[in-house]
JSON list of C-alpha atoms in Angstrom, two decimals:
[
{"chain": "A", "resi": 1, "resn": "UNK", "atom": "CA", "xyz": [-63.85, -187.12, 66.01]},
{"chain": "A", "resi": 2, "resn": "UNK", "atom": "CA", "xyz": [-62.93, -186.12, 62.88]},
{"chain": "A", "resi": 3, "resn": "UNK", "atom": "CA", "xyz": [-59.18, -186.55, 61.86]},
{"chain": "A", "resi": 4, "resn": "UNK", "atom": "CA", "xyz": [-57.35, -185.68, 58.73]},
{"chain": "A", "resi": 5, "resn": "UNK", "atom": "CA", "xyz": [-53.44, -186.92, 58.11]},
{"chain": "A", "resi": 6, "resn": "UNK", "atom": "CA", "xyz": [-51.02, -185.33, 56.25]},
{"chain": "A", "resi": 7, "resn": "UNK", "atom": "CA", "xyz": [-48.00, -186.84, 54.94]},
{"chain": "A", "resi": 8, "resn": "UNK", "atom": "CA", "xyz": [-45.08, -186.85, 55.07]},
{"chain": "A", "resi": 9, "resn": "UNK", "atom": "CA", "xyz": [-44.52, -184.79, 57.88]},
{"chain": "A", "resi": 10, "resn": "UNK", "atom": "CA", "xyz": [-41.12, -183.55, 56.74]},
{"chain": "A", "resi": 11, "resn": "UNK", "atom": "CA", "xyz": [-39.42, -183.42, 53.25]},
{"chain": "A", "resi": 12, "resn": "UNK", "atom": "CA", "xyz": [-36.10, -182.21, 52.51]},
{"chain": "A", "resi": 13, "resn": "UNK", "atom": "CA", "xyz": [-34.74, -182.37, 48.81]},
{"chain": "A", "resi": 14, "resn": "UNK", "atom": "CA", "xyz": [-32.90, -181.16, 45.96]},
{"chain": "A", "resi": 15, "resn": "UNK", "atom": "CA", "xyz": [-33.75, -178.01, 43.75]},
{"chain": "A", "resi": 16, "resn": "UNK", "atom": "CA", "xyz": [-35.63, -179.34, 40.75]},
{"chain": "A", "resi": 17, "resn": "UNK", "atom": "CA", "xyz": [-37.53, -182.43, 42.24]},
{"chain": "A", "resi": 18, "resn": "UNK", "atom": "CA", "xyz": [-41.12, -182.39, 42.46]},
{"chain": "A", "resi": 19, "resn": "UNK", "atom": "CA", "xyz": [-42.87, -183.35, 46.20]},
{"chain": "A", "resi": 20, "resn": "UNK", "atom": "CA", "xyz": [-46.21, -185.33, 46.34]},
{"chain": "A", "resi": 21, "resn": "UNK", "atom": "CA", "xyz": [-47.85, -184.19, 49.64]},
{"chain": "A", "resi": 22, "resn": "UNK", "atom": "CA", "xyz": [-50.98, -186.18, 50.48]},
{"chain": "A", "resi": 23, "resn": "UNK", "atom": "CA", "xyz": [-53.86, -185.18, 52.61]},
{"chain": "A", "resi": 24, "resn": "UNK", "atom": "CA", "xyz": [-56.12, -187.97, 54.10]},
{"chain": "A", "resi": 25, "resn": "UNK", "atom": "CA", "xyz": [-59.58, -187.60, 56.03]},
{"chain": "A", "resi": 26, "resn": "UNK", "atom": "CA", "xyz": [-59.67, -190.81, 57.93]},
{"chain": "A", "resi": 27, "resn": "UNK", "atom": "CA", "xyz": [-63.15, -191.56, 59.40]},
{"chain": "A", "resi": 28, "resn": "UNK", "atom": "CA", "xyz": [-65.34, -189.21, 57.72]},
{"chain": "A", "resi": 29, "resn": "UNK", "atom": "CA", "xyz": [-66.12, -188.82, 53.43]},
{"chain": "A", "resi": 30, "resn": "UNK", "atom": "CA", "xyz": [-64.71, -184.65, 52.38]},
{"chain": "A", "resi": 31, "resn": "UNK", "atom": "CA", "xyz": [-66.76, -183.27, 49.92]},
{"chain": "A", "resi": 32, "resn": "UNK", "atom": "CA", "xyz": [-64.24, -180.26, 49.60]},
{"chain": "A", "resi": 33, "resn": "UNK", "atom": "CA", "xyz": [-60.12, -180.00, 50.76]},
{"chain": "A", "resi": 34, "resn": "UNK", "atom": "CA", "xyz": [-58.19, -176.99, 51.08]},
{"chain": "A", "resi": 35, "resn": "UNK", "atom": "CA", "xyz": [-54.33, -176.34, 50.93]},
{"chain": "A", "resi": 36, "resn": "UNK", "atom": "CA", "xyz": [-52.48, -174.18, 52.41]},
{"chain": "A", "resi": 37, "resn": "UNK", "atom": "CA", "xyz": [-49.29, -172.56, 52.71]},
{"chain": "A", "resi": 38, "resn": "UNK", "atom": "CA", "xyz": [-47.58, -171.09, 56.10]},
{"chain": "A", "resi": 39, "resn": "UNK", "atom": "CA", "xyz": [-44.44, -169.14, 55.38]},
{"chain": "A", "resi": 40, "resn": "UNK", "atom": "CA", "xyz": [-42.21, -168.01, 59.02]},
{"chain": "A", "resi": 41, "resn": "UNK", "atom": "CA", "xyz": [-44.42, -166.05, 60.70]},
{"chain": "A", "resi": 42, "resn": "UNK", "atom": "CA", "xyz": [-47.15, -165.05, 58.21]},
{"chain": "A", "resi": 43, "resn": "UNK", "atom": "CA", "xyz": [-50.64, -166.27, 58.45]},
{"chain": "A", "resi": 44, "resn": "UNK", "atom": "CA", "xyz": [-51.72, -169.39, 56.69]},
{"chain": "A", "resi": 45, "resn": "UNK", "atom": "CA", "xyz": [-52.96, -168.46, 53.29]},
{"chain": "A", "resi": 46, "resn": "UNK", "atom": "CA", "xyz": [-55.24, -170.26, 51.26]},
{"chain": "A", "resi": 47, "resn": "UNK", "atom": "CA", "xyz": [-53.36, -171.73, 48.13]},
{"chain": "A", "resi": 48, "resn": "UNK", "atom": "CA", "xyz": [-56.86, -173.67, 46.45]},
{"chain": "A", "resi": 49, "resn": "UNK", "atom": "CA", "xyz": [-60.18, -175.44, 47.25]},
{"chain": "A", "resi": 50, "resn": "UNK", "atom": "CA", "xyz": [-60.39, -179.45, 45.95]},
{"chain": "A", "resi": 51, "resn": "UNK", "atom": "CA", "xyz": [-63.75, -181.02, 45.53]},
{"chain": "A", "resi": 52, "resn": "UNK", "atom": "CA", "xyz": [-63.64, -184.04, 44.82]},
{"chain": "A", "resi": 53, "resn": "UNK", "atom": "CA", "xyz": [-64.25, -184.96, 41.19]},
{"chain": "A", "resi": 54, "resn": "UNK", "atom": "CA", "xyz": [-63.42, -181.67, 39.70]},
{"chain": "A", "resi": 55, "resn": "UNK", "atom": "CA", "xyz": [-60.85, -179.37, 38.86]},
{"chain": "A", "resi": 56, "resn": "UNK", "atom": "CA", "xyz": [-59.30, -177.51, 42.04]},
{"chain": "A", "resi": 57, "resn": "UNK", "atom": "CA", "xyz": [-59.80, -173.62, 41.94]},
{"chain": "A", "resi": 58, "resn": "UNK", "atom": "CA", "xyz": [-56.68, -171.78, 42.78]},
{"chain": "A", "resi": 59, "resn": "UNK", "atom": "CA", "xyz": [-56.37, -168.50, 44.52]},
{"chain": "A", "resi": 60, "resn": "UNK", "atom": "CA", "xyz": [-54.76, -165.38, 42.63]},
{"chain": "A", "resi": 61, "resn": "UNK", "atom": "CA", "xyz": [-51.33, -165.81, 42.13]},
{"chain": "A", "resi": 62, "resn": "UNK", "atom": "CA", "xyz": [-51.32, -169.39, 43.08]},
{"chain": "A", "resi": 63, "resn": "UNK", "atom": "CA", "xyz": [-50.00, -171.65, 39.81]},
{"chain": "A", "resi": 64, "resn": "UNK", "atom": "CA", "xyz": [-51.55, -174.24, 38.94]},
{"chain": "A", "resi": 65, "resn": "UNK", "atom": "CA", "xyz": [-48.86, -176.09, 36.84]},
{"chain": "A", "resi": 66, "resn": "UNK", "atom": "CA", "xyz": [-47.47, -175.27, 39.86]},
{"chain": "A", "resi": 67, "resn": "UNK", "atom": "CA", "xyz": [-49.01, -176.73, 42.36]},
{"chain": "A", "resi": 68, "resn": "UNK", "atom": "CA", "xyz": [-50.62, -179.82, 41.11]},
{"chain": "A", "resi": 69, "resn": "UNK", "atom": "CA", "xyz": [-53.86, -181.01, 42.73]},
{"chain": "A", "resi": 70, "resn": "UNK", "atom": "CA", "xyz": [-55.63, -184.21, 42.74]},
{"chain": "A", "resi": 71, "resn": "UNK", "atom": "CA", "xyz": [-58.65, -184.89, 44.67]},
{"chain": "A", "resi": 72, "resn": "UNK", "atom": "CA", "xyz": [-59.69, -188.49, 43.05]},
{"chain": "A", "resi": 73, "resn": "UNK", "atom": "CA", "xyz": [-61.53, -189.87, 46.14]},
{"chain": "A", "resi": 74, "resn": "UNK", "atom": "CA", "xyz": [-63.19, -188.97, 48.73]},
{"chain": "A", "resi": 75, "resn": "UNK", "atom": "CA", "xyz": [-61.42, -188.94, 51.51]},
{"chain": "A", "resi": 76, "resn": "UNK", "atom": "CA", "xyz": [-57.73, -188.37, 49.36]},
{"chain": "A", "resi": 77, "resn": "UNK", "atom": "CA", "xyz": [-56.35, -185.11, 47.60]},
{"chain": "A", "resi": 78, "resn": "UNK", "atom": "CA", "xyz": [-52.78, -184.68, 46.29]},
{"chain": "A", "resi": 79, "resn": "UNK", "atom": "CA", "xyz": [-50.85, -181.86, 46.24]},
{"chain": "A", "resi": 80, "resn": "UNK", "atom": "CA", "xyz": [-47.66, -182.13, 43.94]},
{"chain": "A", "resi": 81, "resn": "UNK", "atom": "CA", "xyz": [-45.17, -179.49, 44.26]},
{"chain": "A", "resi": 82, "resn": "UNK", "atom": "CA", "xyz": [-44.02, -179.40, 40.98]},
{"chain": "A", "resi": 83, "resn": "UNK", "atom": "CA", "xyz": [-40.10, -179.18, 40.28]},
{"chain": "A", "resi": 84, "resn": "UNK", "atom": "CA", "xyz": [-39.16, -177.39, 43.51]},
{"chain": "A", "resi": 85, "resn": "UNK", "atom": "CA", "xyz": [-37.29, -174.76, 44.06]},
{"chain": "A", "resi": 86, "resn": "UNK", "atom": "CA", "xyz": [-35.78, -172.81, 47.63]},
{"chain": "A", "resi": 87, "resn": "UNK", "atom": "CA", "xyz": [-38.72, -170.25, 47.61]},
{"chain": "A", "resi": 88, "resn": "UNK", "atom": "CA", "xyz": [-40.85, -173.09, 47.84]},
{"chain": "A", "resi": 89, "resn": "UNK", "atom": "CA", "xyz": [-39.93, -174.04, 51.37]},
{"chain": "A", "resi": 90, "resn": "UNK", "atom": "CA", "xyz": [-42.70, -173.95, 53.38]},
{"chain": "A", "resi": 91, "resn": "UNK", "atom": "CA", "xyz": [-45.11, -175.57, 55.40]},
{"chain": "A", "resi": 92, "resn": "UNK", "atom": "CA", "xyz": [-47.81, -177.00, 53.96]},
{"chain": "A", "resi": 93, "resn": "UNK", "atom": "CA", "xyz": [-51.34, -177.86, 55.49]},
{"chain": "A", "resi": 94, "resn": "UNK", "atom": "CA", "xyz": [-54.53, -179.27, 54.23]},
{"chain": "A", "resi": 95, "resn": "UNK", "atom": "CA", "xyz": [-57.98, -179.77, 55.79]},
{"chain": "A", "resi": 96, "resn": "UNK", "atom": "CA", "xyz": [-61.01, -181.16, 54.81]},
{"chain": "A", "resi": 97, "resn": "UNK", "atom": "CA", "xyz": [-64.66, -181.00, 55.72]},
{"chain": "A", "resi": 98, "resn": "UNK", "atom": "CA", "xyz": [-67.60, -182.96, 54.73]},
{"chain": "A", "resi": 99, "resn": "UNK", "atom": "CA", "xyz": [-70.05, -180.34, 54.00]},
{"chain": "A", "resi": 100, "resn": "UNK", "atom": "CA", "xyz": [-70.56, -176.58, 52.70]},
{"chain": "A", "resi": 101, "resn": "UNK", "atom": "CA", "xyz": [-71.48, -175.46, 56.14]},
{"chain": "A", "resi": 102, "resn": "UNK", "atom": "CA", "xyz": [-69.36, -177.81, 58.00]},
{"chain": "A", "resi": 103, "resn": "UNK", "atom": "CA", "xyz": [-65.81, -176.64, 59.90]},
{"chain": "A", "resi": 104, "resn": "UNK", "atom": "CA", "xyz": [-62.89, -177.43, 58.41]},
{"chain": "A", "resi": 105, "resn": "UNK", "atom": "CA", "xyz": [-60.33, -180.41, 60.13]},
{"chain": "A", "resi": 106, "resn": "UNK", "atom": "CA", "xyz": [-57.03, -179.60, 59.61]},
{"chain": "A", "resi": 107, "resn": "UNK", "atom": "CA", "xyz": [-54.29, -182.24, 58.83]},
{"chain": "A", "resi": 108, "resn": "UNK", "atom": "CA", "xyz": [-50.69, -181.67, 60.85]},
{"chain": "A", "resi": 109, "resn": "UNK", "atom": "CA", "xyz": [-48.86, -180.20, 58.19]},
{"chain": "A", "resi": 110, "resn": "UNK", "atom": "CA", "xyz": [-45.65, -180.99, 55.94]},
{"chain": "A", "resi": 111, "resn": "UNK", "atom": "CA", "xyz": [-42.32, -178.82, 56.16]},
{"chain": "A", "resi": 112, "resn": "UNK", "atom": "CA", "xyz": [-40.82, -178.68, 52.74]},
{"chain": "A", "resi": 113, "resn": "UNK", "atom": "CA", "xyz": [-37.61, -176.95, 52.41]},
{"chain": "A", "resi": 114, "resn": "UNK", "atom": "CA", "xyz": [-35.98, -177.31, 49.17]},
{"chain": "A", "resi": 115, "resn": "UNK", "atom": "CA", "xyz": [-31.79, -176.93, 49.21]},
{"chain": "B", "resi": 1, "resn": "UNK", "atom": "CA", "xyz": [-55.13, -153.58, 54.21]},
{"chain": "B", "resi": 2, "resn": "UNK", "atom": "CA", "xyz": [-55.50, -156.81, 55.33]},
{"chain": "B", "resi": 3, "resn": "UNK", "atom": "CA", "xyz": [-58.40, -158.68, 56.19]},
{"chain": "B", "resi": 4, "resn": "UNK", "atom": "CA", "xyz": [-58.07, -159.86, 59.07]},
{"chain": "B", "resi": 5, "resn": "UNK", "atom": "CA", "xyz": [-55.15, -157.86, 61.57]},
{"chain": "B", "resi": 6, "resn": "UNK", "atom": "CA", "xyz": [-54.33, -158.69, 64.82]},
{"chain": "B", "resi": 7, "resn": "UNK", "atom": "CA", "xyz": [-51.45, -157.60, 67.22]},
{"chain": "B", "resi": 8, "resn": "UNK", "atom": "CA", "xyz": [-48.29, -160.08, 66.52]},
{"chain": "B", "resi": 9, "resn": "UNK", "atom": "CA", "xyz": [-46.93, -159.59, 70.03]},
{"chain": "B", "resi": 10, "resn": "UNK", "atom": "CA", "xyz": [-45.35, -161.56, 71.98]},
{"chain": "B", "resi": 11, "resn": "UNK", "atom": "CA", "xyz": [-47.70, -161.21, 74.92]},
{"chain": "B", "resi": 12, "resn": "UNK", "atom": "CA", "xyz": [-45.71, -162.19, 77.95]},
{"chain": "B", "resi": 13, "resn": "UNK", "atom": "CA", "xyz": [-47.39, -162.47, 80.93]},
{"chain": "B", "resi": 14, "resn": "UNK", "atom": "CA", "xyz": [-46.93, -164.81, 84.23]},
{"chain": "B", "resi": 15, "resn": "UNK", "atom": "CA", "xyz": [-49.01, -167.85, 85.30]},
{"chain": "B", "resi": 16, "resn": "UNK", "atom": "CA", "xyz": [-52.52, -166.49, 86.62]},
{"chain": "B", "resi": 17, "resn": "UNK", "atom": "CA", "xyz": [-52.50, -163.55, 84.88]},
{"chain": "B", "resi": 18, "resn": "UNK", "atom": "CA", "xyz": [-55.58, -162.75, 82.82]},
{"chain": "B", "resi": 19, "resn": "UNK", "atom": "CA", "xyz": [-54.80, -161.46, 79.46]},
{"chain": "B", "resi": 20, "resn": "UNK", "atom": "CA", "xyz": [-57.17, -160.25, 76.21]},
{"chain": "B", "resi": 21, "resn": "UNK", "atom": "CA", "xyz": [-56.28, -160.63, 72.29]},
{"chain": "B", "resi": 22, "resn": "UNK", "atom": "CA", "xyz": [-58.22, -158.33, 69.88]},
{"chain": "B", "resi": 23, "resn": "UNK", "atom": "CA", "xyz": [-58.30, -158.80, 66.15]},
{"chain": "B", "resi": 24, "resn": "UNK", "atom": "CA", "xyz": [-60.35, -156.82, 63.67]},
{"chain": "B", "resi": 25, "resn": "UNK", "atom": "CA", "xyz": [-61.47, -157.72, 60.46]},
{"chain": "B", "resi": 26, "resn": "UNK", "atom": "CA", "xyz": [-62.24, -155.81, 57.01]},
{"chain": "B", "resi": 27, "resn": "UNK", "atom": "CA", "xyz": [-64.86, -158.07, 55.40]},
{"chain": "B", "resi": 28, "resn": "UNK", "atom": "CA", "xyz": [-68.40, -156.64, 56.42]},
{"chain": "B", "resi": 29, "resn": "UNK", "atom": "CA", "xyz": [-69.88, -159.73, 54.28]},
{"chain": "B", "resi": 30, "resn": "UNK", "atom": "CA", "xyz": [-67.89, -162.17, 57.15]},
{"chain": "B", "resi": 31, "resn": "UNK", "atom": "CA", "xyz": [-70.11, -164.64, 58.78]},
{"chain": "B", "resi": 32, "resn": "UNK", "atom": "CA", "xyz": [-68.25, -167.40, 61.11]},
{"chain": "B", "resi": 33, "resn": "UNK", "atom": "CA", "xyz": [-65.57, -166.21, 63.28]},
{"chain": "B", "resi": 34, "resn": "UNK", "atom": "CA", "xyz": [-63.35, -168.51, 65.12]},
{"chain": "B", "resi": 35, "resn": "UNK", "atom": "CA", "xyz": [-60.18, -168.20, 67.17]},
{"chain": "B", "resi": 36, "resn": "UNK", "atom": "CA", "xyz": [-57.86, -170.88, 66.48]},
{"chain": "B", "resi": 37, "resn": "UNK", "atom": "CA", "xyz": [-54.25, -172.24, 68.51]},
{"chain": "B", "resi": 38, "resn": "UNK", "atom": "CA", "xyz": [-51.20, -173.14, 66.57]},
{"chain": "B", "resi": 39, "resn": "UNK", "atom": "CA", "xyz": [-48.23, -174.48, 68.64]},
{"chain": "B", "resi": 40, "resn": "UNK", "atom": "CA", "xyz": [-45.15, -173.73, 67.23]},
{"chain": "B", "resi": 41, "resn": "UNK", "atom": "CA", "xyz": [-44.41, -175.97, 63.93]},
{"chain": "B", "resi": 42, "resn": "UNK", "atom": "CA", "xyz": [-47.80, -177.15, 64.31]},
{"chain": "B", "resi": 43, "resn": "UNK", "atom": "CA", "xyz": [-50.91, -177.37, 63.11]},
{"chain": "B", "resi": 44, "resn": "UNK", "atom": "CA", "xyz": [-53.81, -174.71, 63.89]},
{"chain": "B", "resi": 45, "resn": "UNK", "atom": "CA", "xyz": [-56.49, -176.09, 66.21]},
{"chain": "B", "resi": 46, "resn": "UNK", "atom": "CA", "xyz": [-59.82, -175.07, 66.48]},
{"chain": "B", "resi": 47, "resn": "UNK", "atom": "CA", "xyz": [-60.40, -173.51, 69.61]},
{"chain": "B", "resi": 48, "resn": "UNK", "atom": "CA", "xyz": [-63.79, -172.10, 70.00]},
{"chain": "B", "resi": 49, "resn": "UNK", "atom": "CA", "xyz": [-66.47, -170.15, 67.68]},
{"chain": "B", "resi": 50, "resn": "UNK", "atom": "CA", "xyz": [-66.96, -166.86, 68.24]},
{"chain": "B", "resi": 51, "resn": "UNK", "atom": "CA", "xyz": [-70.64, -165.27, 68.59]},
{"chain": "B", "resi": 52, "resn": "UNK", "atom": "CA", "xyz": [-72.16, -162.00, 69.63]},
{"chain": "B", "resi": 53, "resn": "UNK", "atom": "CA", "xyz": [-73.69, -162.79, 72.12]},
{"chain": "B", "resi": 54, "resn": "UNK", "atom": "CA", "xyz": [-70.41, -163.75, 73.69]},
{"chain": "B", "resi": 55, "resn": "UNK", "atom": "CA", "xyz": [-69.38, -166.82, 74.49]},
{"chain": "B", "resi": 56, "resn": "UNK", "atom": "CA", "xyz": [-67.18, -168.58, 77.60]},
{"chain": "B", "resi": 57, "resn": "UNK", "atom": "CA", "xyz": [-65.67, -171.99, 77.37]},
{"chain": "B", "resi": 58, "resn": "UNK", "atom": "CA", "xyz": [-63.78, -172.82, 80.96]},
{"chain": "B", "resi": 59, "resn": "UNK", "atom": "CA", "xyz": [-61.23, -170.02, 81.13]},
{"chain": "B", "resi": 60, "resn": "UNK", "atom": "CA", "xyz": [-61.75, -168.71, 77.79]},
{"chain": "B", "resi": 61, "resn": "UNK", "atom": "CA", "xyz": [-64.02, -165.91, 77.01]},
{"chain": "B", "resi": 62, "resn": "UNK", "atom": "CA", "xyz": [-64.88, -165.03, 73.02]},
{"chain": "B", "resi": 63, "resn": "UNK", "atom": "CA", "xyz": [-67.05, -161.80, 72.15]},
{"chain": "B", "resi": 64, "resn": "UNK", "atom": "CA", "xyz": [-67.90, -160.16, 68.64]},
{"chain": "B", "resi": 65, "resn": "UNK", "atom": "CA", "xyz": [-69.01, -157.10, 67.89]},
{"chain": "B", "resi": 66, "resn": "UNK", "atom": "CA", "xyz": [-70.33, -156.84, 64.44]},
{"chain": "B", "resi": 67, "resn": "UNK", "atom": "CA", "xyz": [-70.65, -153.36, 64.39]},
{"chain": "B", "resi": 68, "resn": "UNK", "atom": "CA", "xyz": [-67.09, -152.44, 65.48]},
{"chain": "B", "resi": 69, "resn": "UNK", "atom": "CA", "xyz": [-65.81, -155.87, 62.99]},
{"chain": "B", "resi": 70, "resn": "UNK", "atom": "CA", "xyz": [-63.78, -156.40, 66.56]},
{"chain": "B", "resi": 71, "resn": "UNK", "atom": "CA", "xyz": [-63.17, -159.78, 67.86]},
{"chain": "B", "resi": 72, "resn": "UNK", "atom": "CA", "xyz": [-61.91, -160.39, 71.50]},
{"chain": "B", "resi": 73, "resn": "UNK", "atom": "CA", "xyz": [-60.51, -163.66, 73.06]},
{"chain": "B", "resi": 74, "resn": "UNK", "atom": "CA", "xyz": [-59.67, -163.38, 77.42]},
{"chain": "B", "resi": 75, "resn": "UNK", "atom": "CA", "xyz": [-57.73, -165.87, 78.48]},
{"chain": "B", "resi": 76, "resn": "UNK", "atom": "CA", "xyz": [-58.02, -166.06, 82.25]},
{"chain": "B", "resi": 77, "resn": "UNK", "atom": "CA", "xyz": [-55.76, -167.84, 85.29]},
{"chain": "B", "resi": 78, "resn": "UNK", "atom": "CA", "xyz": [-53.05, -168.19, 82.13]},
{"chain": "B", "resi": 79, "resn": "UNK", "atom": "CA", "xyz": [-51.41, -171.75, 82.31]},
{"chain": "B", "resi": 80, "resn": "UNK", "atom": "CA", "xyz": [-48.10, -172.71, 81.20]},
{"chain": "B", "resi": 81, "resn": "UNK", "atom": "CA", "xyz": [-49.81, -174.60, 78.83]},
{"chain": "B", "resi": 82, "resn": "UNK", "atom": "CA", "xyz": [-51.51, -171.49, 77.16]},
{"chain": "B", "resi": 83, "resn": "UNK", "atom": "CA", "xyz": [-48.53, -170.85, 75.46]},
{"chain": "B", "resi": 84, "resn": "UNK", "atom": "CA", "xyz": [-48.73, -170.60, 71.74]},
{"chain": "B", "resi": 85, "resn": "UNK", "atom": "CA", "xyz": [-49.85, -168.41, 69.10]},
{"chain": "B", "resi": 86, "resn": "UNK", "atom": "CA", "xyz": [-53.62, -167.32, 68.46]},
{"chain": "B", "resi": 87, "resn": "UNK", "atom": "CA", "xyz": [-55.07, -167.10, 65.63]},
{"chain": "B", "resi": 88, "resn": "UNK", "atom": "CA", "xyz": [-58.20, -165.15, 64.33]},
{"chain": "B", "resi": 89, "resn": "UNK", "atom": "CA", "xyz": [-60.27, -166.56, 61.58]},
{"chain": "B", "resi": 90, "resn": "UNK", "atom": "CA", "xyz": [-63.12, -165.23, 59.81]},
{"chain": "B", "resi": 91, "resn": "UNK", "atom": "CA", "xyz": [-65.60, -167.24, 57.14]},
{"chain": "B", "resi": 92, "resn": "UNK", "atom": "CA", "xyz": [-67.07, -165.73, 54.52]},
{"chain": "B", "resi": 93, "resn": "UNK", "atom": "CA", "xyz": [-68.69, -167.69, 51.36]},
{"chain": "B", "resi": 94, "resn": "UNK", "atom": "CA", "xyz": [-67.15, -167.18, 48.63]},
{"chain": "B", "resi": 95, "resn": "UNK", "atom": "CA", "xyz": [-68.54, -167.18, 44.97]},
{"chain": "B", "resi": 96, "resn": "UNK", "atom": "CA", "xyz": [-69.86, -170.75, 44.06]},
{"chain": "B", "resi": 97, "resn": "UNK", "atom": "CA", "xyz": [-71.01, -171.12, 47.95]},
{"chain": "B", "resi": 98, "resn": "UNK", "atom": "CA", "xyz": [-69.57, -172.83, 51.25]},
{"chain": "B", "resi": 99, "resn": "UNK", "atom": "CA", "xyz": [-67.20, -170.93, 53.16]},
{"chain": "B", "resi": 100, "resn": "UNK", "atom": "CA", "xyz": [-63.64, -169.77, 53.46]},
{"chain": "B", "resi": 101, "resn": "UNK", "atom": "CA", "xyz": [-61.24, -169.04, 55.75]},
{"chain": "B", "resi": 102, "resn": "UNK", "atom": "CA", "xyz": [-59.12, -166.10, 56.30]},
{"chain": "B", "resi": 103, "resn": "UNK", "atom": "CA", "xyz": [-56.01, -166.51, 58.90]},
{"chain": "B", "resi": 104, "resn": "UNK", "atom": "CA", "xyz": [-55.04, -163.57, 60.66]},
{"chain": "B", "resi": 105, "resn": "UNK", "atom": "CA", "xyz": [-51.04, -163.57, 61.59]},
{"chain": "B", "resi": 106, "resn": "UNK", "atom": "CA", "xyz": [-51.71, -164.86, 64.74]},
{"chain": "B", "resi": 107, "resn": "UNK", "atom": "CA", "xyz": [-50.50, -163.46, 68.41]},
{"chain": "B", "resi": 108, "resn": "UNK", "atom": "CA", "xyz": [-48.06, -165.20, 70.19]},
{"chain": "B", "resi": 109, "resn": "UNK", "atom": "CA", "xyz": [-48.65, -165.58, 74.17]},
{"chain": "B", "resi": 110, "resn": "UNK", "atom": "CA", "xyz": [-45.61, -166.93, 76.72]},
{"chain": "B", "resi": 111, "resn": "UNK", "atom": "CA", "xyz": [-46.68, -167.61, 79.79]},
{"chain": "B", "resi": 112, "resn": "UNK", "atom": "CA", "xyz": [-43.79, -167.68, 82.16]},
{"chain": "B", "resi": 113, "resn": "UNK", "atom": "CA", "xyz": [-43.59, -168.82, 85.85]}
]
């Protein structure tokens, strides 16, 4: 199979600190990793596409000093939420594939709320 | 409009009953379509491809029609277990190649005793 892990599962913190979020694809090499964001009942929505290597490319409206990326292996991205704040709460999933054409394995997701 | 709708529900329906999800999407230049499950607080889970020629995988049932930009998903002799929400998914490549992903909101099915 392929499986991706996500952690941590849950964060809770203080306005103003900044949350590393890491996305691992254990038994198979991911060319490309995606986050995403899931707010209550909305649909996930793609916040930027990794490759490894390179610079991630964000979706409109998405900031990138932000939403820090880091994709420095292949089978490791980063995403650092970047001094927090409530409206960041959310829940947070990555996935990975190993190839253009390939489907995408999702990771089980981090709940960030921010107080 | 967005690109991919579907109805939110709930659908509630009792065990055995046979029940249908539709989901349209806006993007003619879409390519993969996919219905996905996400339990609650979960992650989404692939749950089968979607082709036009239709496709059936045990209870499930997935059809396309390109022409219409409709996707279906029948869920027949509905477990307990069904329960969850549904999501519709559509891949398109974007500029600089592969493919994404666009989520629809997802329906939510209960399936009560």
């Amino acid at each position: 199979g392929a499986v991706v892990s996500q952690h941590p599962s849950r964060v809770i913190c203080k306005s103003g600190t900044s949350v590393k979020i890491e996305c691992r694809s254990l038994d198979f090499q991911a060319t490309t990793m995606f986050w995403y964001r899931q707010f209550p009942k909305q649909s996930l929505m793609l916040m930027a596409t990794s490759n490894e290597g390179s610079k991630a490319t964000y979706e409109q409206g998405v900031e990138k000093d932000k939403f820090l990326i880091n994709h420095a292996s292949l089978t490791l991205s980063t995403l650092t939420v970047t001094s927090a704040h409530p409206e960041d709460s959310s829940f947070y999933i990555c996935s990975a594939r190993r190839g253009r054409n390939q489907p995408q394995h999702f990771g089980d997701g981090t709940r960030l709320s921010i107080l | 409009r967005k690109e991919v709708e579907q109805d939110p529900g709930p659908f509630n329906v009792p065990e055995g009953a046979t029940v249908a999800f539709n989901c349209t999407y806006s993007n003619s230049a879409s390519q993969s379509f996919f219905w996905y499950r996400q339990d609650c607080r979960k992650e989404p889970k692939l749950l089968m491809s979607v082709y036009s020629s239709g496709n059936e995988d045990g209870r499930f049932t997935a059809q396309l029609n390109r022409a219409s930009q409709y996707i279906s998903l029948l869920i027949r002799d509905s477990k307990l277990s069904d329960s969850a929400t549904y999501l519709c998914v559509v891949s398109r490549p974007p500029a600089g190649g592969g493919n994404k992903l666009t989520f629809g909101t997802g329906t939510q099915l209960k399936v009560e005793l």
